[in-house]
Amino acid sequence: MTFIFRENYVAPPRVVIGLNRLDMQCGTNLRVETYADGIDRQTFTAHADTWGDTTLYAAGMDALILKPADLDILSGEFNTRDDHPWTRPQKETSHRINFERPFLTPPKVVVFLKSFDTGLGTSTRVLTYASDTDAKGFTIHVDTWADTTLYTGIAGWVAYPEDKDYFYSGTAHTKDIRPWQKPQLETQSRAHFRVAKFLKKPTIFMAFNYIDVSTRSNLRIKAYADKVSTDGMTWHIDGWADTTVWAGGVSYIAFHSESIGLADEMNSENSIQQPPLSQQPTVPPSEMTSAEQLPGN
């Protein structure tokens, strides 16, 4: 899917991609990778790919657009293949991330899933989280557990000053609402922006940080927010049809849209033939505005 910005940047912005919807056929390894490329001052292309014998019916992503002037916000990703080859899977993988520019105080760090390749087990289980954050860096983790084999996993991350105005992040988990042993197709709750004082309804970036879904049926899970106001939002982590969602978790960022840019959820099942560039809708400027989905290729 190809997106264009409403204004040209002075230089290509950073595009941070996070996974927030999946519909995959059971019975094989489950493989998905999301990423952005072709980033220039006007456009970027978002991808949701699979490989091998995996069937990916649909995938959804959020994209956070960081303009060239957003130097106080750092971002990156970690691939477990940077620690060990996929042929030697392990349950737990951690890696120290050293910031290219240190912060004055320990920043807020947001981590989320971008890609995974899991083998056959009773469930697809993968999680990512951060620990040991200080002004110079943090430790990122990409793990699985029980009988799941995690061949590879890629986690994205964003770090920003803890006192950044109109910027708030957090996590939400189905286990905050119900035990994992009592799965249900729809789980939701209210999240409150306890520190940030937004002057208007913020924009939300949301992506998975935890997935635990039975492999007895297709993997179908999605995360999204609604009823967003200046003091909070309602988050949802849902499955559908005969899928069993044991548990799920998300990381989110709420911000004023004048601060950075966000591309709304990009869903691969909505991809259609790309129209000429002059006919495409546009993504808001990099000053943290909301970006709209464009027809993709």
XYZ file of C-alpha atoms in Angstrom:
297
model
C 0.000 0.000 0.000
C 1.365 3.376 -0.982
C 0.739 6.555 1.018
C 1.494 10.180 0.261
C 1.946 13.095 2.623
C -0.085 16.285 2.440
C 3.090 18.343 2.334
C 6.591 17.636 1.171
C 9.151 17.252 3.930
C 12.542 18.899 3.726
C 13.948 15.374 4.072
C 12.361 11.910 4.235
C 10.655 11.385 7.619
C 10.947 8.288 9.750
C 8.031 5.876 9.417
C 7.444 3.624 12.428
C 5.235 0.591 11.700
C 3.352 -1.519 14.268
C 1.138 -4.594 13.821
C -2.466 -4.410 15.098
C -4.568 -6.887 13.110
C -4.053 -10.443 11.824
C -6.075 -13.080 10.009
C -3.949 -16.152 9.209
C -4.696 -19.748 8.234
C -3.897 -22.332 10.918
C -2.048 -25.590 10.280
C 1.349 -24.178 9.231
C 4.028 -21.955 10.664
C 2.589 -18.484 11.168
C 4.816 -15.912 9.484
C 4.196 -12.185 9.067
C 6.421 -9.168 8.595
C 5.392 -5.509 8.436
C 7.669 -2.709 7.314
C 7.864 0.507 5.322
C 10.150 1.314 2.406
C 10.341 3.682 -0.522
C 10.265 6.580 1.939
C 10.899 9.947 0.367
C 9.704 13.484 1.018
C 6.270 12.730 -0.445
C 5.430 9.014 -0.218
C 6.088 5.708 1.503
C 4.976 2.136 0.950
C 3.733 -0.088 3.797
C 4.090 -3.860 3.498
C 2.495 -6.828 5.254
C 4.240 -9.936 3.908
C 4.434 -13.656 4.555
C 6.495 -16.497 3.106
C 6.769 -20.278 2.937
C 3.422 -22.099 3.114
C 1.730 -19.518 5.368
C -1.607 -18.051 4.247
C -2.040 -14.439 5.359
C -5.622 -13.380 4.697
C -5.274 -9.899 6.150
C -3.022 -7.733 8.301
C -3.456 -4.284 9.795
C -0.823 -1.733 10.842
C -0.477 1.684 12.399
C 2.256 4.002 11.169
C 3.797 6.803 13.192
C 5.348 9.494 10.993
C 8.284 11.301 12.630
C 9.282 14.455 10.787
C 12.953 15.413 10.370
C 12.660 17.982 13.160
C 11.429 15.411 15.713
C 14.941 14.948 17.091
C 13.751 14.461 20.669
C 11.961 11.239 19.619
C 14.164 8.231 18.875
C 13.001 5.041 17.168
C 14.333 1.745 15.914
C 13.789 -2.001 15.858
C 15.347 -5.218 17.084
C 15.404 -8.510 15.169
C 16.107 -11.724 17.056
C 18.233 -12.772 14.063
C 20.691 -10.106 15.209
C 21.179 -12.236 18.328
C 20.973 -15.782 16.951
C 20.067 -17.546 13.662
C 16.449 -18.567 13.090
C 17.585 -22.185 12.947
C 18.453 -22.003 16.658
C 15.227 -20.713 18.217
C 15.110 -19.870 21.904
C 12.364 -18.968 24.335
C 13.831 -15.679 25.507
C 15.908 -13.131 23.656
C 17.113 -9.814 25.041
C 19.360 -7.111 23.653
C 20.707 -3.816 24.926
C 19.654 -0.804 22.855
C 22.026 2.152 23.146
C 20.487 5.459 22.124
C 22.278 7.348 19.363
C 21.774 10.467 21.504
C 21.382 10.105 25.279
C 18.448 11.729 27.049
C 18.859 14.045 30.028
C 16.748 11.684 32.157
C 15.414 8.169 31.538
C 12.857 8.465 28.725
C 9.559 6.746 28.187
C 10.036 3.686 25.944
C 7.258 2.085 23.895
C 7.825 -1.351 22.309
C 5.573 -3.303 19.936
C 5.545 -6.212 17.496
C 6.327 -5.877 13.804
C 7.051 -9.459 12.725
C 7.161 -13.059 13.908
C 7.695 -16.599 12.629
C 6.288 -19.249 14.947
C 6.184 -23.028 14.591
C 3.326 -25.402 15.266
C 2.314 -25.573 18.917
C -0.921 -25.436 20.875
C -0.891 -21.626 20.648
C 0.876 -18.781 18.890
C 2.638 -16.950 21.714
C 4.926 -13.952 21.377
C 5.556 -10.884 23.514
C 7.887 -7.922 23.653
C 8.727 -5.513 26.461
C 11.421 -3.132 27.677
C 13.393 -3.183 30.920
C 16.330 -1.430 32.606
C 15.687 1.927 30.948
C 18.146 4.712 31.669
C 19.206 7.907 29.903
C 21.570 6.020 27.607
C 19.431 3.055 26.571
C 17.243 0.107 27.551
C 16.973 -3.665 27.201
C 14.444 -4.987 24.705
C 12.942 -8.475 25.003
C 11.250 -10.679 22.393
C 10.035 -13.904 24.025
C 7.741 -16.890 23.777
C 6.804 -19.631 26.250
C 5.266 -23.108 26.723
C 5.381 -25.249 23.537
C 5.591 -22.381 21.026
C 8.705 -22.190 18.842
C 9.679 -18.644 17.939
C 12.042 -18.768 14.969
C 12.245 -15.005 14.559
C 10.646 -11.906 16.001
C 11.016 -8.216 15.244
C 10.005 -5.521 17.707
C 9.864 -1.795 17.050
C 10.493 0.857 19.675
C 9.990 4.576 20.283
C 11.672 6.596 23.052
C 10.746 10.152 24.019
C 11.395 12.581 26.905
C 9.274 11.808 29.944
C 8.137 15.433 30.153
C 7.207 15.842 26.483
C 4.075 17.986 26.151
C 0.872 16.492 24.770
C 2.407 13.035 24.529
C 1.320 10.019 26.554
C 1.984 6.287 26.256
C 0.886 3.138 28.001
C 0.002 -0.519 27.681
C -3.209 -2.490 27.990
C -3.759 -6.228 28.377
C -6.727 -8.571 28.371
C -5.396 -10.068 31.629
C -6.144 -6.709 33.262
C -9.822 -7.571 32.636
C -10.082 -11.359 32.683
C -7.861 -14.411 33.316
C -6.337 -16.051 30.240
C -8.161 -19.295 31.078
C -11.480 -17.585 30.289
C -11.070 -16.549 26.646
C -13.624 -14.360 24.938
C -13.875 -12.830 21.497
C -14.235 -9.257 22.695
C -12.312 -7.574 25.496
C -12.337 -3.851 26.142
C -11.703 -1.322 28.883
C -11.182 2.361 29.473
C -7.631 3.731 29.597
C -7.104 7.129 31.192
C -4.427 9.616 30.186
C -3.475 10.269 33.801
C -0.542 12.626 33.304
C -0.962 14.305 29.938
C -3.373 17.222 29.741
C -4.639 17.248 26.188
C -6.377 20.373 24.952
C -8.273 18.411 22.315
C -8.903 14.808 21.367
C -5.516 13.175 20.712
C -4.546 10.822 17.923
C -3.723 7.210 18.858
C -0.970 4.892 17.641
C -1.612 1.293 18.756
C 0.176 -2.005 18.106
C 0.419 -5.458 19.684
C 3.008 -6.225 22.328
C 1.553 -9.637 23.337
C -0.275 -12.366 21.407
C -1.532 -15.706 22.754
C -4.010 -17.323 20.354
C -4.897 -21.009 19.980
C -3.665 -22.755 16.833
C -6.741 -25.018 16.649
C -8.366 -22.451 14.372
C -7.236 -19.496 12.289
C -5.353 -16.756 14.079
C -7.735 -13.801 14.061
C -7.005 -10.887 16.358
C -7.299 -7.115 16.107
C -6.644 -4.138 18.363
C -8.071 -0.654 18.092
C -9.228 2.351 20.095
C -12.490 4.284 20.062
C -14.338 6.816 22.221
C -11.141 8.871 22.367
C -11.385 12.041 24.452
C -8.983 14.460 26.108
C -8.788 12.278 29.214
C -8.817 8.744 27.835
C -9.922 6.142 25.318
C -11.538 2.716 25.111
C -9.192 -0.001 23.878
C -10.324 -3.237 22.241
C -8.545 -6.550 21.698
C -10.895 -8.837 19.779
C -11.028 -12.101 17.879
C -13.812 -13.352 15.657
C -15.407 -16.513 14.234
C -14.073 -19.677 15.975
C -10.736 -18.215 17.080
C -9.709 -18.618 20.726
C -7.918 -15.536 22.028
C -6.338 -16.598 25.297
C -4.734 -13.201 25.823
C -3.521 -10.109 24.032
C -1.728 -6.886 24.841
C -1.036 -3.564 23.159
C 1.238 -0.568 23.449
C -0.186 2.829 22.565
C 0.859 6.441 22.127
C -1.588 9.352 22.401
C -0.497 12.727 21.067
C -1.675 16.024 19.678
C -1.727 15.734 15.909
C 0.247 18.967 15.546
C 3.262 17.269 17.095
C 3.962 14.300 14.812
C 2.167 12.397 12.086
C 0.160 9.209 12.196
C -1.075 6.997 9.406
C -4.421 5.440 10.301
C -4.719 1.671 10.446
C -3.584 0.170 7.160
C -5.352 -3.072 6.351
C -4.030 -5.345 3.634
C -7.467 -6.692 2.796
C -8.478 -3.209 1.614
C -5.655 -3.055 -0.933
C -6.833 -2.245 -4.449
C -5.188 -1.135 -7.661
C -3.274 2.066 -7.063
C -4.654 5.149 -8.870
C -2.409 7.799 -10.411
C -0.513 9.786 -7.776
C -2.491 12.920 -8.576
C -5.734 11.152 -7.615
C -4.548 9.720 -4.302
C -5.673 11.059 -0.931
C -2.943 12.628 1.131
C -1.299 12.095 4.487
C -1.210 15.090 6.843
C 1.998 17.026 7.263
C 4.673 15.733 9.542
C 3.660 17.957 12.421
C 1.860 15.068 14.047
C -1.287 15.094 12.027
C -3.336 12.108 11.097
C -2.607 10.252 7.912
C -5.249 8.621 5.804
C -5.130 5.241 4.154
C -4.389 5.300 0.471
C -5.210 2.648 -2.078
C -2.264 0.299 -2.228
C -0.428 -1.805 -4.740
